[in-house]
XYZ file of C-alpha atoms in Angstrom:
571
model
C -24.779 9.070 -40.683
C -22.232 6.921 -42.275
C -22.174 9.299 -45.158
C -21.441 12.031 -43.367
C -18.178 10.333 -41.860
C -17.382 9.251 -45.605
C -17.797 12.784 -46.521
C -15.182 13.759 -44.112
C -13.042 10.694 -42.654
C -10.810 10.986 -41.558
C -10.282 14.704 -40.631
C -11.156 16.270 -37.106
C -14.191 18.082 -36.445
C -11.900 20.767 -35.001
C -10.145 21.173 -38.157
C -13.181 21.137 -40.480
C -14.818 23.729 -37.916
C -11.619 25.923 -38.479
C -11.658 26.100 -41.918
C -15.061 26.216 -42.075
C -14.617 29.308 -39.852
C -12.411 30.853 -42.927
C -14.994 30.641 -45.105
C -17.610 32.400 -43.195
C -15.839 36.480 -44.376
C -16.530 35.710 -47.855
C -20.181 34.830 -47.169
C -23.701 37.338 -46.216
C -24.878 38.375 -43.197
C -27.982 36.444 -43.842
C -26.216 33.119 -45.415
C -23.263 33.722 -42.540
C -25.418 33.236 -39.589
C -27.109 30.200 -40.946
C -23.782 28.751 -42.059
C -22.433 28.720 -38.840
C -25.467 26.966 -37.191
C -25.485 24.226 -39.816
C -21.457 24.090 -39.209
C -21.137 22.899 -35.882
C -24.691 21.020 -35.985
C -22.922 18.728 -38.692
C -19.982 18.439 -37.094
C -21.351 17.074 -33.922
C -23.581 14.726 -35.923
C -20.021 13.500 -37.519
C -18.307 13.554 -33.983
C -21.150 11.386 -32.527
C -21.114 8.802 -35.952
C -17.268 8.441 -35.290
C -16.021 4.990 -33.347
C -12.958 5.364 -31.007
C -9.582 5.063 -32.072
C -7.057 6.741 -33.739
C -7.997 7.689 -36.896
C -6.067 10.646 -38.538
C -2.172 10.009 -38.102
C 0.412 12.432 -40.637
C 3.873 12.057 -41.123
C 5.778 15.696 -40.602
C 9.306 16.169 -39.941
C 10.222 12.746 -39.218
C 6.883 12.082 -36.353
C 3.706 11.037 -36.729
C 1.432 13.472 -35.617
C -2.346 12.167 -34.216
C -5.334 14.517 -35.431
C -7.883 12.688 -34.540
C -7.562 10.198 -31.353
C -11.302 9.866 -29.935
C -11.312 8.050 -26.717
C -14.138 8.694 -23.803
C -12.218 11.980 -22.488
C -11.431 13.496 -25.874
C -14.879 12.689 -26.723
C -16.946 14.293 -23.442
C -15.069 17.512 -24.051
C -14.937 17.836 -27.796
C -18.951 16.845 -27.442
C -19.623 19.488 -25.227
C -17.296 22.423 -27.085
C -19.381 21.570 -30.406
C -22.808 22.438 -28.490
C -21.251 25.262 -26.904
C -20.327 26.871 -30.598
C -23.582 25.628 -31.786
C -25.217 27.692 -28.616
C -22.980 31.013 -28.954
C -23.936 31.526 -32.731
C -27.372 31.051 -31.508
C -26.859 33.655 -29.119
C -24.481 35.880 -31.714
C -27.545 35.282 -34.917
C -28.102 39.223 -34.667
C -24.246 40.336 -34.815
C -23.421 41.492 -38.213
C -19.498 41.510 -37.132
C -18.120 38.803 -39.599
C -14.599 39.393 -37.877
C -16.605 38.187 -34.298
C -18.426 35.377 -36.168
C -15.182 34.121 -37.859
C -12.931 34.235 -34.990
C -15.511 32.503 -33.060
C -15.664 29.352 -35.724
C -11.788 28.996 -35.441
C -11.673 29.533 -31.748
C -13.935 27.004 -31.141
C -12.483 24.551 -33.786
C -9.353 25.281 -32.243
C -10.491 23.780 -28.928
C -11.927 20.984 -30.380
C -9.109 19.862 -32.286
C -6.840 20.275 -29.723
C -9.379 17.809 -27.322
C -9.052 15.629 -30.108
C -5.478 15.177 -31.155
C -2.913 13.100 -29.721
C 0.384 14.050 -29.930
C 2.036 17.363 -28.469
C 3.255 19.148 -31.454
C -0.500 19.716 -32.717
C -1.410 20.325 -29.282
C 0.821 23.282 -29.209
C -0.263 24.668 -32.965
C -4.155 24.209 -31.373
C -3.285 25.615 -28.873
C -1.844 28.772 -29.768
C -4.471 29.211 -32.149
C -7.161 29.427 -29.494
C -5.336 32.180 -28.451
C -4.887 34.385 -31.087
C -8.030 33.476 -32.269
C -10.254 34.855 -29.279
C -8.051 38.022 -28.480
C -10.412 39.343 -31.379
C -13.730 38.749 -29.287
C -11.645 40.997 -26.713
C -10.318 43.488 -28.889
C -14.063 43.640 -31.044
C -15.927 46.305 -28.096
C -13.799 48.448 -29.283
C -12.931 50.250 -26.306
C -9.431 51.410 -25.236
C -9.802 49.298 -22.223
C -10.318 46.233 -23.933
C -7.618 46.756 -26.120
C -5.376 47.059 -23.231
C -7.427 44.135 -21.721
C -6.466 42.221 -24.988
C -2.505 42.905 -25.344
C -2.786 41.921 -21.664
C -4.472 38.368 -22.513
C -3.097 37.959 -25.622
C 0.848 38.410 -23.946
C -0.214 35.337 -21.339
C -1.831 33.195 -23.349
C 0.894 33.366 -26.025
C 3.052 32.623 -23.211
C 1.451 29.605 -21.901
C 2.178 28.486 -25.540
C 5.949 29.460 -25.349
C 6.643 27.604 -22.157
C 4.352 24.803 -23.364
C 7.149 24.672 -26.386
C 10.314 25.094 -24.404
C 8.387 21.809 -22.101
C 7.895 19.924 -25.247
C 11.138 20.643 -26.770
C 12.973 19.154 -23.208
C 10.243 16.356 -22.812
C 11.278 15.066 -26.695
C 14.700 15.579 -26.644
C 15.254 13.135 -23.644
C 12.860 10.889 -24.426
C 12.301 10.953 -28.482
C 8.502 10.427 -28.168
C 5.993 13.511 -28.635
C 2.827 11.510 -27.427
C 0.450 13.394 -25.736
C -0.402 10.768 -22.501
C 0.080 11.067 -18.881
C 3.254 12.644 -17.668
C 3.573 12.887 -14.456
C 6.030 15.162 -12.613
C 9.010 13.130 -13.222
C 8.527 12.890 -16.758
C 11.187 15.351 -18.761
C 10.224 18.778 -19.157
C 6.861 17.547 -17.011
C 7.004 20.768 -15.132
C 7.152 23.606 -17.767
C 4.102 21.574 -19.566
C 1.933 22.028 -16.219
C 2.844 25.741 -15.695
C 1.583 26.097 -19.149
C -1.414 24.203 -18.850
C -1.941 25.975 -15.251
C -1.642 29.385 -16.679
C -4.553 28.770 -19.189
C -6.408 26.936 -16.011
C -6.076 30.495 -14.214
C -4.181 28.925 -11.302
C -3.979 31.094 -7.984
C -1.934 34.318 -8.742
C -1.996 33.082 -12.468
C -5.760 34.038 -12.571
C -6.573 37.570 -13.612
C -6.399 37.548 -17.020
C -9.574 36.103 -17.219
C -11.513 38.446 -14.733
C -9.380 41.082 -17.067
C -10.504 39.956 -20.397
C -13.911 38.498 -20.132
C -15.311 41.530 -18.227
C -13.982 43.706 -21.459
C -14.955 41.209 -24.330
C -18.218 42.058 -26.549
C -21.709 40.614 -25.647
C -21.279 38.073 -27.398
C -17.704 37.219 -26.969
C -17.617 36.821 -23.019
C -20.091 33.675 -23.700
C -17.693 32.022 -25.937
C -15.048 32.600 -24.292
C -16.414 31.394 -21.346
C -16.777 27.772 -22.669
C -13.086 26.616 -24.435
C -9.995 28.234 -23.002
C -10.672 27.105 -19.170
C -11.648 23.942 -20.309
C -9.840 23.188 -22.624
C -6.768 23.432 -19.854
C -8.895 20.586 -17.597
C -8.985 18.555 -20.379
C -5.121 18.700 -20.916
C -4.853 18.128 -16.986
C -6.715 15.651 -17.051
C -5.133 13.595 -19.547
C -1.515 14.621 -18.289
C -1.571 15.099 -14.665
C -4.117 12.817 -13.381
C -3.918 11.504 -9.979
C -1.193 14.682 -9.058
C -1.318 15.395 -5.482
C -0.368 18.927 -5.277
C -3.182 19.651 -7.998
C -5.431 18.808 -4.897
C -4.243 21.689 -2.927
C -4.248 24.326 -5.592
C -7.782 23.050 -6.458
C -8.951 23.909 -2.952
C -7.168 27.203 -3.108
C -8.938 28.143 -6.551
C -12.618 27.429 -4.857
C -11.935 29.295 -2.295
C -10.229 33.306 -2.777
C -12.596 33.801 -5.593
C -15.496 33.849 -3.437
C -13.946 37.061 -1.321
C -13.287 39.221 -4.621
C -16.751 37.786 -5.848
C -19.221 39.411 -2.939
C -17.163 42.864 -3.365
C -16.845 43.291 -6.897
C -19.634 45.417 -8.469
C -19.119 44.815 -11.921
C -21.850 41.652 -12.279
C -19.985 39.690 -15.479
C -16.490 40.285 -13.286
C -18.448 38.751 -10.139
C -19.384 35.493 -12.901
C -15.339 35.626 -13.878
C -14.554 35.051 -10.153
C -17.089 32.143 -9.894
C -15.649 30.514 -13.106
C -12.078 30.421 -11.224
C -13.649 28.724 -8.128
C -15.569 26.049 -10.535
C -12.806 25.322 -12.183
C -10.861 24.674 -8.670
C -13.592 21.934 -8.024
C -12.456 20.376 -11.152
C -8.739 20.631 -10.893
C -9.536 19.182 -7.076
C -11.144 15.987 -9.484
C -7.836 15.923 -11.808
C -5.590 15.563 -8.287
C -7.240 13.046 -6.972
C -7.764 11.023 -10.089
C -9.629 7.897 -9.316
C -11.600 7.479 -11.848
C -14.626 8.835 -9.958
C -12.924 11.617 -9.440
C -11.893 12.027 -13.217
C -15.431 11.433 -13.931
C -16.217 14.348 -11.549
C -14.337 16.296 -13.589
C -15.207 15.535 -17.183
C -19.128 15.533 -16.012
C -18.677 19.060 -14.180
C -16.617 21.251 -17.023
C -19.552 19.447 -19.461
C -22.497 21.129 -16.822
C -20.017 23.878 -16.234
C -20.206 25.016 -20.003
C -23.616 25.568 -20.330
C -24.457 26.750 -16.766
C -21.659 29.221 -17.053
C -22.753 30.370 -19.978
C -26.219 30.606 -19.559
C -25.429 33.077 -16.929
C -22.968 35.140 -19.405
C -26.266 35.074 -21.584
C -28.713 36.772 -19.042
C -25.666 39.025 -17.736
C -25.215 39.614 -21.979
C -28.430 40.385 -22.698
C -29.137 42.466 -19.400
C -25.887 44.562 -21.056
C -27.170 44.322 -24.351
C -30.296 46.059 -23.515
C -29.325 48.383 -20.458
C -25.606 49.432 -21.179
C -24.671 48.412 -18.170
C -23.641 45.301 -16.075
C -22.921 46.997 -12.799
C -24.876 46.266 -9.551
C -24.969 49.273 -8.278
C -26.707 50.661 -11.734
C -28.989 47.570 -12.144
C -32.650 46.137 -10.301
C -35.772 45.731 -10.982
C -35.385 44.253 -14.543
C -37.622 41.466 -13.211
C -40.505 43.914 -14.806
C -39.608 44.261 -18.167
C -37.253 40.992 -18.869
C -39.258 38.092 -17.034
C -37.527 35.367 -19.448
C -33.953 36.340 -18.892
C -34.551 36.401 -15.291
C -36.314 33.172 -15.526
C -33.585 31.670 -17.225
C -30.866 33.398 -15.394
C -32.283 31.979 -11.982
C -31.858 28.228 -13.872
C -28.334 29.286 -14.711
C -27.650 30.049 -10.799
C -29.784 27.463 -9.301
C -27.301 25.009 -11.388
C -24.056 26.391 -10.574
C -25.130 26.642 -6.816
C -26.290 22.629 -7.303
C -29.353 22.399 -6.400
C -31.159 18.866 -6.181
C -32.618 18.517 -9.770
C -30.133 20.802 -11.285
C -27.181 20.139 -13.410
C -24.469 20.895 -10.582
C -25.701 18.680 -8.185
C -25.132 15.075 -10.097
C -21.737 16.762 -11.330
C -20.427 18.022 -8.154
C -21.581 16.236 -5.888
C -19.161 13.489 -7.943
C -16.096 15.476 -7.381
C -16.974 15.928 -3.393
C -17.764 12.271 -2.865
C -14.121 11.276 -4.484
C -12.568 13.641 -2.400
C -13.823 12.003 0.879
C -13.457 8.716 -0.573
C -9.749 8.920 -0.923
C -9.538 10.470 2.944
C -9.145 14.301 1.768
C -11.401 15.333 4.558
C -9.774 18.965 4.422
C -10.584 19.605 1.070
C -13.684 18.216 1.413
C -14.662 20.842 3.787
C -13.210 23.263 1.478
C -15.477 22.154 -0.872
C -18.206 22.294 1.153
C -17.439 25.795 2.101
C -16.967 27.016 -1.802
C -20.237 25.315 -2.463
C -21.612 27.439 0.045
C -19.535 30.190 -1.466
C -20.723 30.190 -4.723
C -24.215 29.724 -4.186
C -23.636 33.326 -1.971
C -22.295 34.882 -5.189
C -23.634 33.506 -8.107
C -26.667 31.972 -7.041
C -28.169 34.888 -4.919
C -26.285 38.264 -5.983
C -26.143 37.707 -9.459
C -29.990 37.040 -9.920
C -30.636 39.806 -7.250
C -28.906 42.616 -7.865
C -29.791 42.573 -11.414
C -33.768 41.573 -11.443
C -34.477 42.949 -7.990
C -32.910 44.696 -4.915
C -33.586 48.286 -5.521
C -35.856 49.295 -8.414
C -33.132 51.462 -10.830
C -36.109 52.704 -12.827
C -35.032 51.142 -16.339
C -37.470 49.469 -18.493
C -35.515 47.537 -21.149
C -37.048 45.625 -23.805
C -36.932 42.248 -23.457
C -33.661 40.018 -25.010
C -34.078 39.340 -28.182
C -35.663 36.294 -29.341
C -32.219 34.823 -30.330
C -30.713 35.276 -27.280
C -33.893 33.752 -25.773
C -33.870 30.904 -27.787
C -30.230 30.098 -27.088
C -30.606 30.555 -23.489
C -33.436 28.512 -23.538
C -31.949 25.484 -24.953
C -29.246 26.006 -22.154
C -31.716 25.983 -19.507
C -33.357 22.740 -20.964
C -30.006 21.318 -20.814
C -29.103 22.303 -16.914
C -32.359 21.129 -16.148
C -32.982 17.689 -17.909
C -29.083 16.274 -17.075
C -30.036 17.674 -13.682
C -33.489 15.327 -13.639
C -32.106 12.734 -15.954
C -28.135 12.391 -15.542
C -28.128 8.720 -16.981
C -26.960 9.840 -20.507
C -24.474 12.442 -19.005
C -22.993 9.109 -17.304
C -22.960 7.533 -20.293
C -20.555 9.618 -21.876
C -18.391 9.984 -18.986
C -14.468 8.240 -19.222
C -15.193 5.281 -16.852
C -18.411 3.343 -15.665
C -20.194 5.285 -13.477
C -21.576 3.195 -10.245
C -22.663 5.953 -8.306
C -26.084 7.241 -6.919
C -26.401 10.863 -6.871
C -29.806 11.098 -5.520
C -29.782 9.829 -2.047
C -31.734 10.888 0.753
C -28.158 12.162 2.514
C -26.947 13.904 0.078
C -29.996 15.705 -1.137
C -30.524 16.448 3.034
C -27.231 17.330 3.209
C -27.066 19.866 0.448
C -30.524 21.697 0.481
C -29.062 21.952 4.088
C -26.056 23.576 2.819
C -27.818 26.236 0.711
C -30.432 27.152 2.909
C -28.659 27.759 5.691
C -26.165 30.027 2.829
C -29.610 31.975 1.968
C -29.984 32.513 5.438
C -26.638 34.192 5.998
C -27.305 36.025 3.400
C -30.687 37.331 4.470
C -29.116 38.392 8.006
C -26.283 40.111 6.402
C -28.221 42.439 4.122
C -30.975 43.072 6.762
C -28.182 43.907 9.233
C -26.420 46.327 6.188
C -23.371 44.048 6.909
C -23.168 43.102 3.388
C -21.078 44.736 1.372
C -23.253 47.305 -0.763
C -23.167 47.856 -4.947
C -20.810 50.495 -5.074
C -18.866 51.872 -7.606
C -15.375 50.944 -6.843
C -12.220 48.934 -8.666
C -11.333 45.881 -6.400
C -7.380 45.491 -6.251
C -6.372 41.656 -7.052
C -2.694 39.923 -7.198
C -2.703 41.369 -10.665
C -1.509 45.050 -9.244
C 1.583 43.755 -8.146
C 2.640 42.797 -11.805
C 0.670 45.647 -13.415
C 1.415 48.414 -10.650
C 3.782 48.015 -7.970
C 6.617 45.800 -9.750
C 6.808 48.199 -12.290
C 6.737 51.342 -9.827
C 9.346 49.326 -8.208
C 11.687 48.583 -10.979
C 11.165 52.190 -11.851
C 12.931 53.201 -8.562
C 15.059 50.395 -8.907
C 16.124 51.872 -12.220
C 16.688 55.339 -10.996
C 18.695 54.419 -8.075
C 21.384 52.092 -10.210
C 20.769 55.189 -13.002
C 22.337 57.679 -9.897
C 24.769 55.052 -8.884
C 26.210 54.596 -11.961
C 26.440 58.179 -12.976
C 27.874 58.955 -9.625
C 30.355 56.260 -10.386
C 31.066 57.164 -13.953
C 31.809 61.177 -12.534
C 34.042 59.636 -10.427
C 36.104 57.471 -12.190
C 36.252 60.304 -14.926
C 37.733 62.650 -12.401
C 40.651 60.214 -11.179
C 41.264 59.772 -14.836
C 41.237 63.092 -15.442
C 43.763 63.881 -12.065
C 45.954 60.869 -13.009
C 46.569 62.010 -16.783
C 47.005 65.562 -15.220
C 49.799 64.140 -13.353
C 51.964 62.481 -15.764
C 51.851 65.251 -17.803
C 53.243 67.443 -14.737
C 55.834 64.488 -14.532
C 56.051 63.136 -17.857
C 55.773 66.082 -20.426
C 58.579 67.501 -22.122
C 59.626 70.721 -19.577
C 58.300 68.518 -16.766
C 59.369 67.554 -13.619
C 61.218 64.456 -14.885
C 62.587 66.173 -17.738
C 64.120 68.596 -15.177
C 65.831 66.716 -13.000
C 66.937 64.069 -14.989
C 70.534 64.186 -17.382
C 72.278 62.030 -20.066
C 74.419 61.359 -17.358
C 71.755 60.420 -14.834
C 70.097 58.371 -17.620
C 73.476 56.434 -18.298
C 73.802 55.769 -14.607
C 70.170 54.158 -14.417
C 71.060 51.944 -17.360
C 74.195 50.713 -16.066
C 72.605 50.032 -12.753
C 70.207 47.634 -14.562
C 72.495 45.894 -16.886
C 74.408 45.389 -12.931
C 70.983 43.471 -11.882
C 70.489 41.565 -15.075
C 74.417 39.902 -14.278
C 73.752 39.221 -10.993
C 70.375 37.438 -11.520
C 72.101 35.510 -14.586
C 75.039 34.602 -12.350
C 72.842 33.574 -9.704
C 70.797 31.316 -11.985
C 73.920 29.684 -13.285
């Protein structure tokens, strides 16, 4: 182990995984999709050997830039990103696309390094980098839709970058330092940097580029993305904005309006979109509060969120892979011919729905008990509700309405091993920090003196979810239920993408008619009034009628009269 951090000391492992990434075009399909198992595999091993401290500082422009700070919260996340790249080329080992496979390596390496450095001019580079980086897993379907999709996400994410610069730019101007540490909102430029990391956190009516982009991305490409970008923007919170109130409220807000668009929307890796949004409210909740069993809460959940989330995006993936299709209203049955991804799609949803013995339970259940701690009875309700929630959308109508309800008649073939493999490991993982959350603790920013298994909570929760089963039971018996149907669900994003522009349209037309009708007019008094001095003005014209030499000699002396008398007068 100590040769390996020889070998690379003292670069990141997101900066070795990046240009690692650049190598992987020049290499076979067969050495390729080894490669980047090995890469990440190492780099985690190297990660893991590393003490904590700061060691990777470069002088640039007159500041020392930090590379490679590890503390406990760079290290959770960074930890967890590594698995998730080693898990998605798992999943990927069949795609022969090296422009997927690459952009995957630097995307990921991207979100690494950015966990890992220190100071906010590499943040930004990292930062922007993830962006570009992914748009390719959007843009690789191939579809004119998720090229559209793409400009769309590539536009905001690129902008959360610009107004991440223009925050950094005010923040180090007035203060001179570009450490990356808490801010605050009364730090300089404190507000543009949270609107930047809240548009990459898919705040309320910031959200739908990721229900936009993830539904269009390839197979393969919706479970990577799934894992960094989202994140990634925690981890920045977290480090930032800890302990900011009003992140509290717009926590509660994000667990709770993705659960309506969730139970409508037929399009089954749209419906997991929707439940990322309200996960990632739970942990924002954790970054408002910010005690540190609160932070905990939230560093432990976006760890079990990774792999839960995308062990769903796997069985959703591979049901698409194999069938075409991820809508509900196309799907069922596929409990008959793809056992294992059902099996390991009803771990996924047991986990994110936190069931005693699963990975969301000694995660959450942190997040909730902070929350109440602290007096935040509201949002703990909220909470409660959105657990609820999600267990409704993810836990039950993903899992159904692929492997069961009606009986669509297909007969895939089963995933292929790969994909089996990869969601296997997953599973392991939900399930074992789920039994065994000790070394999940371990790893978490602060020492963890809490219980997750006690007779109350475990009462309270199966509670919780049964009685959740039971409404939805009732509601499908009764037909009440909204039904699979073909359809496209409006959300906030038609006002930008619809009815602003239909609006500045008119806008445009009206000040278009106004200004012509202005233009005609002032044309046509310009047109009179140059009319009229030549009637008055012109040689033969009135003026040059009536007026003389001897007229014009009698003006003149009447003014040279004035000019005395003012003179006198001023004398």
């Amino acid at each position: 182990m100590t040769m390996i951090v020889d070998l690379f000391f003292p670069l990141s492992p997101g900066l070795l995984l990046i240009l690692g990434g650049l190598l992987v075009p020049f290499l076979s399909h067969s050495i390729g999709r080894v490669y980047v198992l090995l890469l990440p595999a190492v780099l985690l091993a190297y990660l893991i050997a590393l003490p904590d401290g700061n060691h990777g500082t470069v002088s640039m422009l007159g500041y020392e830039l930090e590379l490679l700070r590890l503390d406990s919260l760079s290290r959770i996340f960074a930890t967890i990103f590594l698995i998730a790249s080693l898990l998605g080329n798992i999943y990927a080992w069949h795609e022969p696309d090296p422009v997927q496979r690459t952009a995957a390596q630097i995307y990921a390496g991207s979100a690494v390094a950015a966990a890992l450095t220190g100071d906010l001019i590499s943040l930004f580079v990292f930062w922007e980098l993830t962006a570009v980086s992914s748009v390719f897993l959007i843009w690789a379907s191939g579809t004119e839709s998720a090229y559209r999709a793409g400009m769309r996400y590539l536009i905001i994410q690129v902008g959360s970058g610009v107004i991440l610069l223009a925050g950094l730019i005010v923040h180090v101007t007035a203060t001179g330092s570009i450490a990356f540490d808490h801010f605050g909102l009364d730090a300089p430029g404190a507000w543009l940097i949270l609107l930047a990391f809240g548009i990459k956190c898919a705040f309320p009516l910031l959200h739908n580029w990721l229900q936009d982009a993830y539904s269009e991305a390839t197979v393969t490409g919706t479970v990577v993305l799934s894992a960094f970008t989202t994140k990634l923007a925690v981890y920045t919170l977290a480090r930032g904005f800890a302990g900011t109130e009003m992140l509290i409220w717009i926590g509660a807000a994000m667990t709770m309006f993705p659960i309506f668009y969730a139970v409508i929307e037929n399009d089954l890796r749209r419906v997991l979109a929707y439940s990322l949004n309200n996960q990632l409210g739970f942990m924002v909740v954790g970054v408002g509060v910010g005690t540190e069993l609160a932070l905990n809460g939230t560093a432990a959940h976006a760890f079990c969120h990774i792999l839960y989330k995308a062990l769903l995006f796997m069985s959703m993936g591979a049901v698409l892979f194999r069938t075409g299709t991820c809508k509900g209203s196309e799907l069922g049955g596929l409990y008959k011919s793809m056992p294992w991804t059902m099996g390991f799609c009803v771990v996924g949803a047991a986990s994110i729905s936190a069931f005693p013995l699963f990975s969301g339970f000694v995660s959450k259940s942190l997040i909730m008990s902070a929350s109440a701690n602290e007096g935040y009875w509201f949002v703990w309700a909220v909470l409660l509700f959105a657990s609820a929630g999600v267990f409704h959308h993810s836990g039950i109508k993903i899992p159904y309405f692929a492997f069961f309800a009606h009986d669509s008649g297909r007969r895939p073939k089963e995933a292929p091993l790969n994909m089996l493999i990869a969601m296997g490991i997953a599973a392991a993982f939900c399930i074992g920090i789920g039994v065994w959350p000790a070394p999940l603790y371990a790893l978490l920013p602060f020492d963890v003196d809490y219980v997750p298994y006690t007779t109350a909570h475990v009462i309270t929760q199966l509670q919780l979810l049964m009685f959740s089963a039971l409404a939805f039971t009732v509601l499908m018996r009764t037909g009440i239920y909204p039904p699979e149907l073909k359809s496209t669900n409006l959300d906030f994003d038609w006002v930008y993408r619809r009815f602003l522009p239909r609006v500045m349209g008119r806008l445009g037309g009206a000040i278009d008619i106004i200004y012509l009708g202005v233009t005609d007019n002032a044309k046509s008094v310009i047109r009179a009034a140059m009319s009229a001095s030549v009637t008055v003005f012109a040689p033969g014209g009135l003026s040059g009628r009536i007026s003389s030499v001897g007229n014009a000699a009698a003006i003149v002396a009447f003014l040279l009269l004035v000019a005395l008398i003012v003179s006198y007068s001023a004398v």
